[in-house]
Amino acid sequence: MQRIGVFVCHCGTNIAATVDVKKVAETLLQEPGVVYATDYQYMCSEAGQNMIKDAIKAQNLTGVVICSCSPRMHEATFRKAVAAVGMNPYMLEVANIREQCSWIHKNIEEATEKAIILGRAAVAKVHLNAPLIAGQTPVTKRALVIGGGIAGIQCALDIADAGYQVDIVEKEPTVGGKMTKIDKTFPTLDCSSCILTPKMVDVAQNENIKIYSYSEVESVKGFVGNFTVGIKRKARYVKEDICTGCGLCTEKCPQKKVPNDYNLGLDTKRAIYIPFAQAVPKVATIDADYCTMLKTGKCGVCSKICTAGAIDYTQQDEHLEEQYGAIVVATGYNPIKLDAFDEFAYSQSPDVVTSLEFERLMSASGPNGGHLVRPSDHKEPKTIVFVQCVGSRSTVECGKPYCSKICCMYTCKHAMLCREKYPDTEVYVFYIDVRTPGKNYDEFYRRAVEEYDVHYIKGMVGKVCPEGDKLKVQASDLLTNEQLHIDADMVVLAAAIEADKSARPLATLLTASMDTNDFFTEAHAKLRPVESPTAGVFLAGCAQGPKDIPETVTQAGACASKVIGLLAKDHLVGNPCVAHSDEMMCNGCSTCANVCPYGAITYETKDFSRRKDGTLMRRVASVNPAVCQGCGCCTVACPSGAMDLYGFSTKQIMSEVDAICK
Amino acid sequence: MQEAMIARAKELLADGSVSRVMGWKKGEFSYDISPAVFENADQLVDFVYDDFCGANVSKYLINESKKEGKILAFLKPCDSYSFAQLLKEHRIDREKVYVIGIPSYGKADINKIRAKGIDGVLGIKSEGTDFIVDTIYGEEKIAKFEAMSERCLTCKSKKHVDVDEMMGEEGEWNAESKRFDKVAELEAMTPDERFEFWRGELSRCIRCNACRNVCPACTCVSCVFDNPNSDINNKAAASSFEENMFHIIRAFHVAGRCTDCGECSRVCPQNIPLHLLNRKFIKDINELYGQYQAGANADEKYPMVNFTFDDCEPGIVYKRGGNQ
């Protein structure tokens, strides 16, 4: 029989305000095996932990139940505490009477009853707990950064700087991400390329960093410290190590009508292209959807022109597997598609553009060399209307409920730059609120209004109608309560930003959790903001939520420090709560291996002969405890129940259920 | 057909290709036929194959394929699906079995024949759309659609999956099968009606375990219901609802692996339509994950243990009104 101690935490008033903690302790003391029960204001505090330690010694406890917050919060804390006085840490169970009880109930009586039931279930489980010993696993001292935008670049540079190897997997032919498309950066108005391209060069030249451009992650196996990642290197039909990036092929290719995605389709490129002059790696890529040679087998101009002999039309996608200790997700964002917002006539007029398109139109590396003209007739616009919050803070289904955070500032920047470069242009900005929290941000906004005479109007644009060569803008000014009609030459829409579409499937590969907006969730929103709840997976940049460049760089650096902290360890203590197979019951049917997300299960044919039966060979499952993460998929999939989980055995769970249903 | 099968079996035994034959033999009466293994040519005098040979022999091949030497197995189309599914689960050593596919045009259900007032059955043969039943009172003619077992009336496939040779004509997959009609009928009921229906049916269960023991998908070395660590076995005495849970758990355990051979309902001494539970799962799998036939493809992962990005979310249960 176990000697169990029960410790009920008040969590200040978090629990105690809704749960009668004294009653919980008193009632649980009546449970079989419970020899000690008490309550305290903060169990996780030093005094609280000492209380547990003292009780273990004084009462000769063999098991401990803590009724407190979620085990995700403090299970590790309490395990450490009991281990300090010689108890096996897996003899402790946490009953969650905060998140699953006090926080969601109002009625004290009901909440108290539920807390008692949850505590009783934990006591029932402890009765069946057995000491478990965690193994150790080595750490692969290399990091993978998925996404080569500014977040990925900064993170990789910082990790490499600490002496660890980093691989960047970037799905585009070049690293750099969105920042390469941006003209100037707020609030200092320094040129985006000027601050980014040196970092891109650093990444390319750093001997600890390897760039897999035009590549995608296609599989992830393993666990923290020991990930095996499958990387698909998409065929670019150009030998990366031979191409010198001279660009001759990109001038001679006869296929000229390829939409140029670097300029967001505002102009065209050739079927063989280098995205932009500062691309890293600076090698050409053939767009297989447009290349005449690849489609019809007739052309071959680039191959003839290439003096280095880098063109290879027979190139295939390459699949490789690499080992990593840590994975950083920096998959970034995209502006949302504006098809569903047709009141702004985005699909009806080429002169209605998104802010990112406007960025290209203003940029020296853009389609017009930085000379702002209307896409339709190449005339300078005289009246420009900016519309903020297009799809952000939206209650309609096609929009996003969140604030995209960067739009107020870049719209302000666009407006200011327009007025600066083309002083005879009238600029209107329609806003719901102008949000400028950030160092020197509000000053920047004030300058746009006060020094540059940008017309900021609180209110939303109701409709944009192309009429002749004008865009009729109908809007309301909420402060004067007037209806406005503006004949604009251009309309710029600050489209909401959303997580890149590759993020959701990636999250599944990584078993990392996401919120409803497809942003990766943090292990703790405040205290562990750059870690995913999945151990060994870290978050940087807009993959975690909308943020601007300074914030992204800050977060990437924080993320790198967490990665370095992990890679600096030689060993990680494993999780002893792993699956194991009862060979006498295993059928060898492979169901468990089919569902195992970690590839921890293998089969061997073993001899189960008893002397008089002759030989009996049976195929049975065996679990590699170093690879198993204890998710339990196999235990529920196994038809005969041969698979069971240490620490969460079927028996333990059933006894908890029985205790709850009692 | 029977004579041709015996002749071919003798040939294969004689040339040493196989050392045993898996088939059927008569029991006390001509209609209670059971699967049997014949060790030599002489024993084949008891070999029978007629319209009462509905039993699925694939499950027996698990143990037979563990023994020395190769065994010849005659498999009907539905048996061959179970056989292929067992291969997929590594339960049968394919090298140890020589499979001859035999056609099946629908087996007779003795209960239906008796219900027609035909007693003293001595034998059966097929004649066009009728069965000719030989009885101690003389021959009786009965239309096949009236005497055929339900699973044969709604046959899914007359085509085999994995055979070494065919005797007789190979058939086709029957896309017109009406096998889900009864399930659809149950789905159309209100939850209360459906609950009553199943309570009514399952309350007759005597827990003889015949359904489990005959089922080719229930091949565990040790069944979860017999495993003291599962904490399920001792619930039997505690609840009268247990027999219901037994069948529901069993349906869950074979979900995605059940080939819909219908043996469970055939052997049930209480005539509970157990196959409907399995068919409900098959229908759901088809609707939620795309058409899938267990056993049809030996390499494919079955939907229940496979993940794809297109998989439906658990919320589908709510959307389909499963919460009501």
XYZ file of C-alpha atoms in Angstrom, chain A residues 505 508-509 584-591 594-595 616-619 638-641 650-651 654-655 658, chain B residues 66 88-91 219-224 227-232 235 253 257 301-302 304-305 307 309:
52
model
C 1.468 21.394 -43.032
C 1.781 18.869 -38.592
C 5.197 17.512 -39.538
C 3.315 -12.419 -25.333
C 0.305 -10.507 -26.599
C 1.697 -8.759 -29.666
C 0.378 -9.933 -33.033
C 2.992 -8.165 -35.104
C 0.190 -6.600 -37.163
C 2.093 -3.298 -37.687
C -0.806 -1.142 -36.599
C 1.715 2.689 -38.866
C 0.491 5.269 -36.387
C 6.993 -21.066 -32.971
C 8.363 -17.932 -34.567
C 6.364 -14.768 -34.049
C 6.748 -11.271 -35.359
C -3.075 -1.724 -30.714
C -6.055 -4.052 -31.083
C -4.915 -6.539 -28.461
C -3.687 -3.992 -25.932
C -4.199 1.513 -19.403
C -4.683 0.283 -15.851
C -8.899 3.116 -16.106
C -8.436 3.453 -12.353
C -13.200 4.565 -12.110
C 3.067 -21.607 -39.270
C -1.140 -7.099 -44.784
C -1.131 -7.586 -41.033
C 1.726 -10.082 -41.303
C -0.477 -12.787 -39.852
C -6.807 -12.671 -34.761
C -5.038 -11.329 -31.713
C -2.784 -13.771 -29.923
C -4.646 -12.697 -26.835
C -7.887 -10.752 -27.094
C -8.135 -7.489 -25.203
C -6.345 -9.407 -20.953
C -6.471 -8.690 -17.211
C -4.329 -5.570 -17.709
C -6.871 -4.032 -20.041
C -9.239 -3.677 -17.085
C -12.090 -4.512 -19.427
C -16.489 -5.318 -16.241
C -11.161 -2.871 -33.118
C -9.672 -3.948 -41.223
C -2.146 1.772 -45.237
C -5.730 1.678 -44.103
C -7.621 4.463 -39.644
C -3.837 4.286 -39.243
C -2.723 10.447 -41.797
C -3.543 16.485 -44.812
